[in-house]
PDB file of C-alpha atoms in Angstrom:
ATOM      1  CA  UNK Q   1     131.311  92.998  85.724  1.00  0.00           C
ATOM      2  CA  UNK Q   2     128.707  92.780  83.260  1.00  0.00           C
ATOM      3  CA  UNK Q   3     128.368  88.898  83.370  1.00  0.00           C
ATOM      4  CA  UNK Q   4     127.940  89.165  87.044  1.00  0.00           C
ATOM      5  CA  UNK Q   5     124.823  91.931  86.602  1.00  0.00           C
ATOM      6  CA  UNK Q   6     123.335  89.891  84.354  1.00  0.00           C
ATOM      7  CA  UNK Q   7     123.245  86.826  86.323  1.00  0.00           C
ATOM      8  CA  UNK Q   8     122.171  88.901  89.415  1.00  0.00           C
ATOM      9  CA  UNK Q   9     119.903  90.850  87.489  1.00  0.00           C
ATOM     10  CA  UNK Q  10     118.351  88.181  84.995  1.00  0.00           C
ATOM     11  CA  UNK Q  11     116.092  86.667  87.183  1.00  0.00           C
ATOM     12  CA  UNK Q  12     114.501  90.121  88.442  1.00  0.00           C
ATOM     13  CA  UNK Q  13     113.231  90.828  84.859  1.00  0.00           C
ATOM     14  CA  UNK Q  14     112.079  87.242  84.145  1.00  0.00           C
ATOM     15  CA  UNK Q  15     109.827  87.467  87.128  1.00  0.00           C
ATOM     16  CA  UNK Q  16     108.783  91.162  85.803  1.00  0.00           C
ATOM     17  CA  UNK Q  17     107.748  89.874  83.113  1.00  0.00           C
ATOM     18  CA  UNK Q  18     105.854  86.879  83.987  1.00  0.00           C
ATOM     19  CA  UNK Q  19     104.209  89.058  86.826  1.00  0.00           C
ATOM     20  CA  UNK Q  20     102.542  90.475  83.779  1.00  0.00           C
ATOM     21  CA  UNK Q  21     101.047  87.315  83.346  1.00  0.00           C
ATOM     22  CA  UNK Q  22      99.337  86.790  86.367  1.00  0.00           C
ATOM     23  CA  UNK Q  23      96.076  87.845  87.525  1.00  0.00           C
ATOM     24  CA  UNK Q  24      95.619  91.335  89.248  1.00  0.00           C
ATOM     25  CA  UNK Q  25      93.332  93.976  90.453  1.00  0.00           C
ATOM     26  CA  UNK Q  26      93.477  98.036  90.670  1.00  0.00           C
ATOM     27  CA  UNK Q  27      94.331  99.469  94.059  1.00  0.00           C
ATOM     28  CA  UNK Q  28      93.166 102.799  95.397  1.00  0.00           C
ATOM     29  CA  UNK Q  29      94.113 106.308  95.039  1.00  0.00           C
ATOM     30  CA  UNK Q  30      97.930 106.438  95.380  1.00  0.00           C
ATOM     31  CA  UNK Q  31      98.183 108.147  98.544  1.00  0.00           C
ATOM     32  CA  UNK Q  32     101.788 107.766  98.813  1.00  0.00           C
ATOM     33  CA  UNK Q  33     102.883 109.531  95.972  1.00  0.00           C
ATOM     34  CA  UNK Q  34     103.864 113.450  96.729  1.00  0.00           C
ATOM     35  CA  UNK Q  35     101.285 116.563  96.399  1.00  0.00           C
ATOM     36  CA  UNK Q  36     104.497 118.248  94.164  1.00  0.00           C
ATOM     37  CA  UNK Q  37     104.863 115.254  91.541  1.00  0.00           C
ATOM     38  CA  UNK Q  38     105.250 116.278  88.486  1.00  0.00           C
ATOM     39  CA  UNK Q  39     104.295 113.067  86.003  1.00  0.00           C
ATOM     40  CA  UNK Q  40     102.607 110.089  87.472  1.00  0.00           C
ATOM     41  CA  UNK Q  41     102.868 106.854  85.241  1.00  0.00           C
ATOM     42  CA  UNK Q  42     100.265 103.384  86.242  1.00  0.00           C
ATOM     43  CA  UNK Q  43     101.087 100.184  84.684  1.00  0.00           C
ATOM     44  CA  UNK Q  44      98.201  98.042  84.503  1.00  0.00           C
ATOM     45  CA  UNK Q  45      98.986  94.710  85.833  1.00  0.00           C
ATOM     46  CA  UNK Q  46      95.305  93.537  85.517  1.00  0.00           C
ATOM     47  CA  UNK Q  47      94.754  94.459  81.842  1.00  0.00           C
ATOM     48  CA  UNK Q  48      97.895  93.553  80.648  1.00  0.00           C
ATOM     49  CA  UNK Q  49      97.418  90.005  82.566  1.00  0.00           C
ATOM     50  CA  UNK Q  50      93.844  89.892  81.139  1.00  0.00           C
ATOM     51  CA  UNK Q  51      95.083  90.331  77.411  1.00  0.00           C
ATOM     52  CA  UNK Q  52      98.124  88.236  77.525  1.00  0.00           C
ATOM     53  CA  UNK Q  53      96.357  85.166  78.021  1.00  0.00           C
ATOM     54  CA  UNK Q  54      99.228  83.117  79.837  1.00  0.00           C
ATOM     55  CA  UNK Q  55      98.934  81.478  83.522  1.00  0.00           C
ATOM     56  CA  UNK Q  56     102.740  80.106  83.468  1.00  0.00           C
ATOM     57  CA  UNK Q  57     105.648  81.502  81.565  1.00  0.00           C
ATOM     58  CA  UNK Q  58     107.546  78.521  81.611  1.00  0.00           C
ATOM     59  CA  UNK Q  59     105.401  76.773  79.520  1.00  0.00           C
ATOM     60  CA  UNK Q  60     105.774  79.167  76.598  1.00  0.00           C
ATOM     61  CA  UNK Q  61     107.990  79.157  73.300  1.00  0.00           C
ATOM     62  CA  UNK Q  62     109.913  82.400  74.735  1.00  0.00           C
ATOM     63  CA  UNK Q  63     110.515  80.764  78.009  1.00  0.00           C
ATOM     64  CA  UNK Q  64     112.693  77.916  75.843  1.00  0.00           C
ATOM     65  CA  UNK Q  65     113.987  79.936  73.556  1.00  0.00           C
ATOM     66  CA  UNK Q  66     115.668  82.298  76.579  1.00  0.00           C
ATOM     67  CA  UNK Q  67     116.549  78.761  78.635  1.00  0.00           C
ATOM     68  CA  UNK Q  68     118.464  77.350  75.488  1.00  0.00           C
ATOM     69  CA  UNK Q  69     120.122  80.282  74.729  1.00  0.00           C
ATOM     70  CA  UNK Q  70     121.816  80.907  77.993  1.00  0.00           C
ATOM     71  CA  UNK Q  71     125.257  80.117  79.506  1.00  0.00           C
ATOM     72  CA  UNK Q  72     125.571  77.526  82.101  1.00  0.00           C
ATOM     73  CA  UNK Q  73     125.999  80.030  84.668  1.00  0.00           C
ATOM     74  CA  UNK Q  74     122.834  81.668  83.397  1.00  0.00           C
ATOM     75  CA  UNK Q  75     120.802  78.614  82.888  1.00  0.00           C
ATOM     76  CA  UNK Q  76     121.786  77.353  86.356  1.00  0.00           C
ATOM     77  CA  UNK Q  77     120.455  80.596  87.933  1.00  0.00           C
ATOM     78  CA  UNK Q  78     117.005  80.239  86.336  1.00  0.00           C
ATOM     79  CA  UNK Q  79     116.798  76.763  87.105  1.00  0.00           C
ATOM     80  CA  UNK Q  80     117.193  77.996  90.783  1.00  0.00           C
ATOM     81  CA  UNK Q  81     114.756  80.925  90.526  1.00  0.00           C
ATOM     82  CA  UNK Q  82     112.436  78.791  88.326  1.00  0.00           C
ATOM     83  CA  UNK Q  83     110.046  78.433  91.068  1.00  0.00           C
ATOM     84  CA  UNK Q  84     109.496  81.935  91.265  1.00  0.00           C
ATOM     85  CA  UNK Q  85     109.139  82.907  87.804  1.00  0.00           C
ATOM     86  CA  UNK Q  86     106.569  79.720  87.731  1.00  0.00           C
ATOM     87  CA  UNK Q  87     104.709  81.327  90.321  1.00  0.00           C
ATOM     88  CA  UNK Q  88     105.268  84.987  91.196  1.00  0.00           C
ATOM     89  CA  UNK Q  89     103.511  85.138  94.297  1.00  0.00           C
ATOM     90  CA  UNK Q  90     106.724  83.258  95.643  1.00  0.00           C
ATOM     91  CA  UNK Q  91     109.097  86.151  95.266  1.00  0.00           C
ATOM     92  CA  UNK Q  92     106.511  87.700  97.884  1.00  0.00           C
ATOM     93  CA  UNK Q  93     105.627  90.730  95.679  1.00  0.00           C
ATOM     94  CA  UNK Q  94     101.987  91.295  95.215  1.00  0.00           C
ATOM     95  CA  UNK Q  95     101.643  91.526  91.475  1.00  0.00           C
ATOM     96  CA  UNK Q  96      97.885  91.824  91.715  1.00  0.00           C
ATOM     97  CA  UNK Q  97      98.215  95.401  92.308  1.00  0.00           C
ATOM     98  CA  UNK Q  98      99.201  98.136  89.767  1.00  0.00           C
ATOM     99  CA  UNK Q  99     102.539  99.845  89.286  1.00  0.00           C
ATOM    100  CA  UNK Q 100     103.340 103.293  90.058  1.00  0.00           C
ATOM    101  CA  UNK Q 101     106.020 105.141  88.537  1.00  0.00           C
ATOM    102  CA  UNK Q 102     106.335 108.965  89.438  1.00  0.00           C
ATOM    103  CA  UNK Q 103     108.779 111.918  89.691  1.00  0.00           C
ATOM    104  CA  UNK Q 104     108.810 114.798  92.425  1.00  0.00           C
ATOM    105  CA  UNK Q 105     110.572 117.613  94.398  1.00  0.00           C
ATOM    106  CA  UNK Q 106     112.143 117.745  97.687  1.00  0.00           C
ATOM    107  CA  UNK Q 107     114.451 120.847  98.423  1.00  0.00           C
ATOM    108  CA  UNK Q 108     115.234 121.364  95.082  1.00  0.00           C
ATOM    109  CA  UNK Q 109     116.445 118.429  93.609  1.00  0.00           C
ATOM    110  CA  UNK Q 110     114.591 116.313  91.253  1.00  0.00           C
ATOM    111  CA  UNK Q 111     114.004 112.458  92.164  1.00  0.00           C
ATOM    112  CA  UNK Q 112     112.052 109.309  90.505  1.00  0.00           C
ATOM    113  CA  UNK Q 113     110.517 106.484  92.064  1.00  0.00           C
ATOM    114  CA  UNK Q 114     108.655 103.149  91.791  1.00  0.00           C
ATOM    115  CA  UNK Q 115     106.222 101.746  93.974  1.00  0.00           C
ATOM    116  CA  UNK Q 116     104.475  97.958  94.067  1.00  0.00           C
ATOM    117  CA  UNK Q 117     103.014  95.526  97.018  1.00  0.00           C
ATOM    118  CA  UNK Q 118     104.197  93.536  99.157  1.00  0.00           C
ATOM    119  CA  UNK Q 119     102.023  90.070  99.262  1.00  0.00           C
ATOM    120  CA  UNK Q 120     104.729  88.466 101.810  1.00  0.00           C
ATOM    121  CA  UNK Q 121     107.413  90.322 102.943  1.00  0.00           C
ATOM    122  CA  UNK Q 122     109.214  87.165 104.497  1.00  0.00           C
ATOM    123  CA  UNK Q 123     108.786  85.842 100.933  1.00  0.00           C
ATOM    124  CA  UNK Q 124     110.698  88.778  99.930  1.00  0.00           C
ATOM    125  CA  UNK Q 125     113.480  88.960 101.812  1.00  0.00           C
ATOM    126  CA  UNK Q 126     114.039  85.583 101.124  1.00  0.00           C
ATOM    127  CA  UNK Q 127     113.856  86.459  97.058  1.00  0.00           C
ATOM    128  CA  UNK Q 128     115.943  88.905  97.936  1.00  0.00           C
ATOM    129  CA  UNK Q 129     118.955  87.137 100.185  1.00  0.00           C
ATOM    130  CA  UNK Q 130     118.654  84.679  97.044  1.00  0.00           C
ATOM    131  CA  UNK Q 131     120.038  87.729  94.119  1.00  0.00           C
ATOM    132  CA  UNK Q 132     122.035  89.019  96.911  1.00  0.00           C
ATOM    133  CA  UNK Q 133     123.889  85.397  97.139  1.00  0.00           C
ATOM    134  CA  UNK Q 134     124.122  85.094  93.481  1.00  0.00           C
ATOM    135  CA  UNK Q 135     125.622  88.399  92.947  1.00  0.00           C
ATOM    136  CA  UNK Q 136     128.720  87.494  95.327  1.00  0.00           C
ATOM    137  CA  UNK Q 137     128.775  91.288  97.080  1.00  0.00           C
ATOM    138  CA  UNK Q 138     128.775  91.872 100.120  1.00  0.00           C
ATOM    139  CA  UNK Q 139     125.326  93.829 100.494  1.00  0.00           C
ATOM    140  CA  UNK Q 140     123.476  93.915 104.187  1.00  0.00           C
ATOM    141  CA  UNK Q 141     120.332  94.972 105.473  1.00  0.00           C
ATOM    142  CA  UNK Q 142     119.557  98.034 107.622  1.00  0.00           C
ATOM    143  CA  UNK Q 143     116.166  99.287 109.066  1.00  0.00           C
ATOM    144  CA  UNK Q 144     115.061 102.497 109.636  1.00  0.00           C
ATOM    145  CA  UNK Q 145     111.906 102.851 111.267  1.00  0.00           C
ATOM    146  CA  UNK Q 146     109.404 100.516 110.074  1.00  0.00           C
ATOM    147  CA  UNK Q 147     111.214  99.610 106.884  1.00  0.00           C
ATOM    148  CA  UNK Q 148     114.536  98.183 106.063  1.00  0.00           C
ATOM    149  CA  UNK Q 149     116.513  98.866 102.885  1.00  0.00           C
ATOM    150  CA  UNK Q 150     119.619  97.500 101.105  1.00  0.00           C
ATOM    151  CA  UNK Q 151     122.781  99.005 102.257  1.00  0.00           C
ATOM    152  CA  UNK Q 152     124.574  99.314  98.716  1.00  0.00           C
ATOM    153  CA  UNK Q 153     126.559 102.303  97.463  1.00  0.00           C
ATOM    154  CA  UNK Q 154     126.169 105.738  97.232  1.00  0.00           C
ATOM    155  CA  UNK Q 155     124.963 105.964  93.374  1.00  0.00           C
ATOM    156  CA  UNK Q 156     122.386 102.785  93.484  1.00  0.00           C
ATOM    157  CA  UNK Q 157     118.873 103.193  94.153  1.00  0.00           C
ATOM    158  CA  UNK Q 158     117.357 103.086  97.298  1.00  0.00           C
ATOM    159  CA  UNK Q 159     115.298  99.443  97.489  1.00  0.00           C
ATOM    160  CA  UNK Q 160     113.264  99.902 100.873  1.00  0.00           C
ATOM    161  CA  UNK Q 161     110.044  97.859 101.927  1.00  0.00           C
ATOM    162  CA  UNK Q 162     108.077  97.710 104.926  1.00  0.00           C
ATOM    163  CA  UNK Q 163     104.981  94.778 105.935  1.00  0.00           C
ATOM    164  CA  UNK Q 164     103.057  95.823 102.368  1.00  0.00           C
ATOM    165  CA  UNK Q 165     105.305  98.258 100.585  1.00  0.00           C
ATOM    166  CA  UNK Q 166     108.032  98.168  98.060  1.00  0.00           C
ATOM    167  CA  UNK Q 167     110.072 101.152  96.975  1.00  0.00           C
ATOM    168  CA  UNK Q 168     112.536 101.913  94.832  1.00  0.00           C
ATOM    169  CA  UNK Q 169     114.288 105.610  95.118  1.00  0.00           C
ATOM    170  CA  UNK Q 170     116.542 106.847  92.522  1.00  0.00           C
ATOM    171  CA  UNK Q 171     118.459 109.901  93.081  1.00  0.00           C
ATOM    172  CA  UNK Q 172     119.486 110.638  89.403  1.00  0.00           C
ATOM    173  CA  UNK Q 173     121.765 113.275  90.116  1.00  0.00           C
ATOM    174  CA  UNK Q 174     123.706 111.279  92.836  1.00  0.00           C
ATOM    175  CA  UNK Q 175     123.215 114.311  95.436  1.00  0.00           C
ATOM    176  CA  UNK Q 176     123.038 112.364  98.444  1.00  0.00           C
ATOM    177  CA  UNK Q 177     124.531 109.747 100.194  1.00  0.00           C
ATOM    178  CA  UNK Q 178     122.897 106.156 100.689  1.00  0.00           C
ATOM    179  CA  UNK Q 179     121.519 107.194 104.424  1.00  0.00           C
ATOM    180  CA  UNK Q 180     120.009 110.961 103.414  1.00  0.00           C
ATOM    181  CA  UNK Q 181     118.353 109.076 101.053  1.00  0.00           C
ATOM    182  CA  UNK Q 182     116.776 106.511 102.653  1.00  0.00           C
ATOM    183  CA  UNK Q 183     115.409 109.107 105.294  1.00  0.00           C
ATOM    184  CA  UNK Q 184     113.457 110.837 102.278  1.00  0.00           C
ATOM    185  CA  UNK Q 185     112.385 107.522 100.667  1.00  0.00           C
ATOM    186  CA  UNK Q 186     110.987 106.919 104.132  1.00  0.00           C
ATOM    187  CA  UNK Q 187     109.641 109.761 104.920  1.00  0.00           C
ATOM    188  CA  UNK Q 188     107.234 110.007 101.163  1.00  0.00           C
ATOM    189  CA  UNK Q 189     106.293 106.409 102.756  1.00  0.00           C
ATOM    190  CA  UNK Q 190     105.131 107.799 105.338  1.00  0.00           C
ATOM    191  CA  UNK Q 191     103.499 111.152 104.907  1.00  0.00           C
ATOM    192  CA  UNK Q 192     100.562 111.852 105.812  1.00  0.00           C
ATOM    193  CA  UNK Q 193      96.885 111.983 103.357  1.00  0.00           C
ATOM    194  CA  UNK Q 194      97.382 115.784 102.924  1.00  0.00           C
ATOM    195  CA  UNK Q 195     101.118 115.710 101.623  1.00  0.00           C
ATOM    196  CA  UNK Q 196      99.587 113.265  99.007  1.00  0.00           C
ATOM    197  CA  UNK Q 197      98.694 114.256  95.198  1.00  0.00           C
ATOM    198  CA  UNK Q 198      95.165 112.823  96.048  1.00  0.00           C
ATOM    199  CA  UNK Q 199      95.287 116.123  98.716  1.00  0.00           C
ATOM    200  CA  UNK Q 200      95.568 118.605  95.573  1.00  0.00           C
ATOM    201  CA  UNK Q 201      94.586 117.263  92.432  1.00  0.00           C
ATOM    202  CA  UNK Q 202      91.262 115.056  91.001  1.00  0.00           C
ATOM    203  CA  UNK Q 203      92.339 111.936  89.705  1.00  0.00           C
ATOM    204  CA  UNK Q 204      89.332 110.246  89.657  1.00  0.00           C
ATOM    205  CA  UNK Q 205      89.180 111.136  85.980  1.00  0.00           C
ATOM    206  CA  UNK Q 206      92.717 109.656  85.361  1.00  0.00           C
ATOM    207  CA  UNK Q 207      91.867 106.609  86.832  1.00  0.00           C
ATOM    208  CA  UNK Q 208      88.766 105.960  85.254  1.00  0.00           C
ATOM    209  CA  UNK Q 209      90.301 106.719  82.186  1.00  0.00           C
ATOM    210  CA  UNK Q 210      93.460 104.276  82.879  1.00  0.00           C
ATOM    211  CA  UNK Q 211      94.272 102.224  80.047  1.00  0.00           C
ATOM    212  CA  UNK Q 212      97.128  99.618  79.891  1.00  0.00           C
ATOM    213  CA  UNK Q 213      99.917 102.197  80.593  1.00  0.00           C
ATOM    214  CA  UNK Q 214      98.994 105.828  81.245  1.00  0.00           C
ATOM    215  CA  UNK Q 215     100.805 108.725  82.084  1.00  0.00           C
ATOM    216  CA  UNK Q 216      99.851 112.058  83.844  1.00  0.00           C
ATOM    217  CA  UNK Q 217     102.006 115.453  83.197  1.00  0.00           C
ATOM    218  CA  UNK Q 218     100.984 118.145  86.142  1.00  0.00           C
ATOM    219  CA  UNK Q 219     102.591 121.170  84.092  1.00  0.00           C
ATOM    220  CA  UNK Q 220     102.608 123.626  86.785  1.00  0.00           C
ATOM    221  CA  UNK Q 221     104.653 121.142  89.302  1.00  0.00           C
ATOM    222  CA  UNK Q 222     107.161 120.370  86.498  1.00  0.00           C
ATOM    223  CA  UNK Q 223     107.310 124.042  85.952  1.00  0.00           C
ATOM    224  CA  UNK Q 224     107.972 124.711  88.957  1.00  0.00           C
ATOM    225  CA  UNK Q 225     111.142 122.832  89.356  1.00  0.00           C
ATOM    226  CA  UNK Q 226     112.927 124.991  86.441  1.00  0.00           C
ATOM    227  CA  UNK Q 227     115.394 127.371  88.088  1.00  0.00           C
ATOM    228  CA  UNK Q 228     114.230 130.816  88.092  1.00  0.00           C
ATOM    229  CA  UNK Q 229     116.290 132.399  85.407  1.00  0.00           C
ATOM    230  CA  UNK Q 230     115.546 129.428  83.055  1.00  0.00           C
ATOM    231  CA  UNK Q 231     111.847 130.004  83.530  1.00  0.00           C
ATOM    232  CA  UNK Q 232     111.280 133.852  83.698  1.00  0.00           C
ATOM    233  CA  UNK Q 233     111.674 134.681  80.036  1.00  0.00           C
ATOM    234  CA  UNK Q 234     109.028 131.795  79.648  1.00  0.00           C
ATOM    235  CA  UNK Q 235     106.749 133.067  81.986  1.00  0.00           C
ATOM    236  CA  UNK Q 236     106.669 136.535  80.451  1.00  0.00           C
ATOM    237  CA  UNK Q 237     105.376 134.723  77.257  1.00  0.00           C
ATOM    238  CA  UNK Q 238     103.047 133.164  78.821  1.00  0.00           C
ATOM    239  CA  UNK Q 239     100.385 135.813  80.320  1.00  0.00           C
ATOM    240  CA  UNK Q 240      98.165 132.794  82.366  1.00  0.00           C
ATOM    241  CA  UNK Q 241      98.342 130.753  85.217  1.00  0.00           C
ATOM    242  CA  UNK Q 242      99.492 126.786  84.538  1.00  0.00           C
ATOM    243  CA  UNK Q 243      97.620 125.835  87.784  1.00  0.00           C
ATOM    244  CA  UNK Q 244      95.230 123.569  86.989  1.00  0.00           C
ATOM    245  CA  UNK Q 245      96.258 122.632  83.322  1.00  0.00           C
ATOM    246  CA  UNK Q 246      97.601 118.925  82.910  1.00  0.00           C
ATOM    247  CA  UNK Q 247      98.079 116.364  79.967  1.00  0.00           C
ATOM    248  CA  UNK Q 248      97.071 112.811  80.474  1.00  0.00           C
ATOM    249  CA  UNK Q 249      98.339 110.090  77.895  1.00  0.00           C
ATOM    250  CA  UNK Q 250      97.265 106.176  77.459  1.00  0.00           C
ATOM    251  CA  UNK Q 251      98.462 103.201  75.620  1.00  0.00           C
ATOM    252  CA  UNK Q 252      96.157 100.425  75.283  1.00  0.00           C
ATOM    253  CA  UNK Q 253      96.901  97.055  73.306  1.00  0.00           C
ATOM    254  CA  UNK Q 254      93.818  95.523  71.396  1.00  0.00           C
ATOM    255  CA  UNK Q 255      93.585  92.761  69.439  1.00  0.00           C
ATOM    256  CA  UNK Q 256      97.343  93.047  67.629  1.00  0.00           C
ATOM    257  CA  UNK Q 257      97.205  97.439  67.413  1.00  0.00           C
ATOM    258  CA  UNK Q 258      98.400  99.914  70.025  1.00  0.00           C
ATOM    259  CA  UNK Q 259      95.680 102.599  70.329  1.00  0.00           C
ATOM    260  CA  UNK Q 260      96.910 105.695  71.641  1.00  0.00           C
ATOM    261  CA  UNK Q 261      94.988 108.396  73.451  1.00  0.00           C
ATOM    262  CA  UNK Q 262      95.442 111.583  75.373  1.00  0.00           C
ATOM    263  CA  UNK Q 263      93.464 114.122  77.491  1.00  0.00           C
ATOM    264  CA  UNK Q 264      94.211 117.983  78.542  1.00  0.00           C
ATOM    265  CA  UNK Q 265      92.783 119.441  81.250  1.00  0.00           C
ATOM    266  CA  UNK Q 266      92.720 123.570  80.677  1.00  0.00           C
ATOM    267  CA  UNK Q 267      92.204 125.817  83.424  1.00  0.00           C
ATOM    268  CA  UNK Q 268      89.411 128.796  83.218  1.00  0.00           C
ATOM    269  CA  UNK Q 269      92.513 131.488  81.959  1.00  0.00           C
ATOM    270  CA  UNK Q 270      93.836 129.089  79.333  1.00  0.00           C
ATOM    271  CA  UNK Q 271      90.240 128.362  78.014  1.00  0.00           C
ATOM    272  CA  UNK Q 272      89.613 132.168  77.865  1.00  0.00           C
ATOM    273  CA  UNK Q 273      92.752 132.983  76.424  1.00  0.00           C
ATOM    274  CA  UNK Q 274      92.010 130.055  73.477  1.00  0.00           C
ATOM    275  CA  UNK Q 275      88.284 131.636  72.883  1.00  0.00           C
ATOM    276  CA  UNK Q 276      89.820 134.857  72.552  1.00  0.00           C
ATOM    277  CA  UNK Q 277      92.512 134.481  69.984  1.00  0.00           C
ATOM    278  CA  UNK Q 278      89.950 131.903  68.552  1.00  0.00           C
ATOM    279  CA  UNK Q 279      92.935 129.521  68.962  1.00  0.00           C
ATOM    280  CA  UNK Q 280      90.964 126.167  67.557  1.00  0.00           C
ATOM    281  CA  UNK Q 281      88.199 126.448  64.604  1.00  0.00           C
ATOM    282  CA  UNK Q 282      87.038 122.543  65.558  1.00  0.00           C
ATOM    283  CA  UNK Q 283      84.939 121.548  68.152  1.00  0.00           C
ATOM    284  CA  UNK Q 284      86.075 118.349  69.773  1.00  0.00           C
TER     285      UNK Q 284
END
């Protein structure tokens, strides 16, 4: 079992990584990521391309080093997927946007996702019958709407796309079946400006700040999501409103360090509260 992941799986993360590689530009505001998310996290494809300083992977030492250390089965699966991971744009996924990774609410249960462009979804699905092949299961497609997703079982993400859009669900906790959750996974795909983050909270700050990776914690939406008796003993400590009040972190690689940074946002009762109990002596 896990010689078969590996060989279905190896090829995903060489082309992950050399998609790193390749050139890339920042999209727009994420409207397809849920007004309730509680942490947001970009990976930025353009930075990270910028910095790394490589056009084709296969040229490199590390490229070798993984080729002559592989099995035959292995090595024949990247020779066949070699055209890809020389040139990402072939597995049809448009690299030259960023990466969102996010978490958010629906009816009480907690669920992650990922989201990336599509630069050719026949490209795609053609990547995509290839691992399928290689892994020997017997996994179809189904549609629903405008999308289609990979029928596999009950506890494996969700892996839908439609003409520009690739999504992976993940329902952590395993409370639904493959269909239920394909209906959500197209439905956040779908909704509407106004059931978007970008509908409740200013991120233009976030973005402008984006570094490498970042990450955004909206405290009162993660709050939110502890169950009521968990939470009331730490809402009577806490005599203010977390509306509003967010913690924004970034990596960013330069020149051989990693230079981390964060930002909090307070809202007007938290800054009150802090000048009243003369909570910080520094000005920052």
């Amino acid at each position: 079992m896990k010689s078969s992941i590996k060989r279905t799986f190896f090829p995903v993360i060489l082309v992950f990584i050399v998609s790193l590689t390749s050139c890339s530009k920042s999209s727009k505001q994420p409207t397809f990521i849920p007004k309730n998310a509680g942490v947001v996290a970009i990976i930025n494809g353009k930075s990270l391309s910028q910095k790394s300083g490589i056009s084709d992977l296969t040229t490199t030492q590390l490229f070798n080093l993984i080729k002559n250390k592989l099995g035959k089965n292995e090595a024949q699966t990247l020779n066949e997927f070699e055209p890809i991971i020389k040139n990402p744009d072939e597995s049809g996924i448009n690299f030259k946007n960023d990466i969102y990774l996010f978490s958010f609410a629906k009816d009480s249960v907690n669920y992650f996702a990922v989201h990336m462009k599509l630069l050719n979804k026949s490209k795609f699905e053609g990547f995509l019958n290839q691992i399928i092949k290689k892994s020997g299961k017997e996994i179809s497609i189904k549609s629903i709407g405008n999308f289609n997703y990979l029928a596999t079982g009950r506890k494996s993400p969700v892996i839908m796309w439609g003409r520009k859009q690739l999504f992976v669900f993940i329902d952590p906790g395993h409370h639904n079946n493959l269909e239920t959750n394909a209906g959500i996974a197209k439905q956040v795909l779908s909704e509407d400006k106004s059931e978007s983050i970008v509908s409740t909270h200013k991120l233009d700050k976030f973005f402008k700040n984006k570094k490498d990776i970042s990450l955004w914690f909206i405290n009162k939406n993660l709050i939110s999501r502890i169950p009521f008796m968990k939470k009331l003993p730490m809402q009577s400590k806490v005599p203010f409103s977390l509306s509003g009040y967010s913690n924004a972190f970034y990596c960013d690689f330069q020149k051989g360090q990693i230079v981390v940074s964060f930002n909090t946002k307070f809202n007007e009762q938290i800054k009150n509260a802090m000048e009243k109990n003369d909570m910080f002596k520094d000005k920052f």
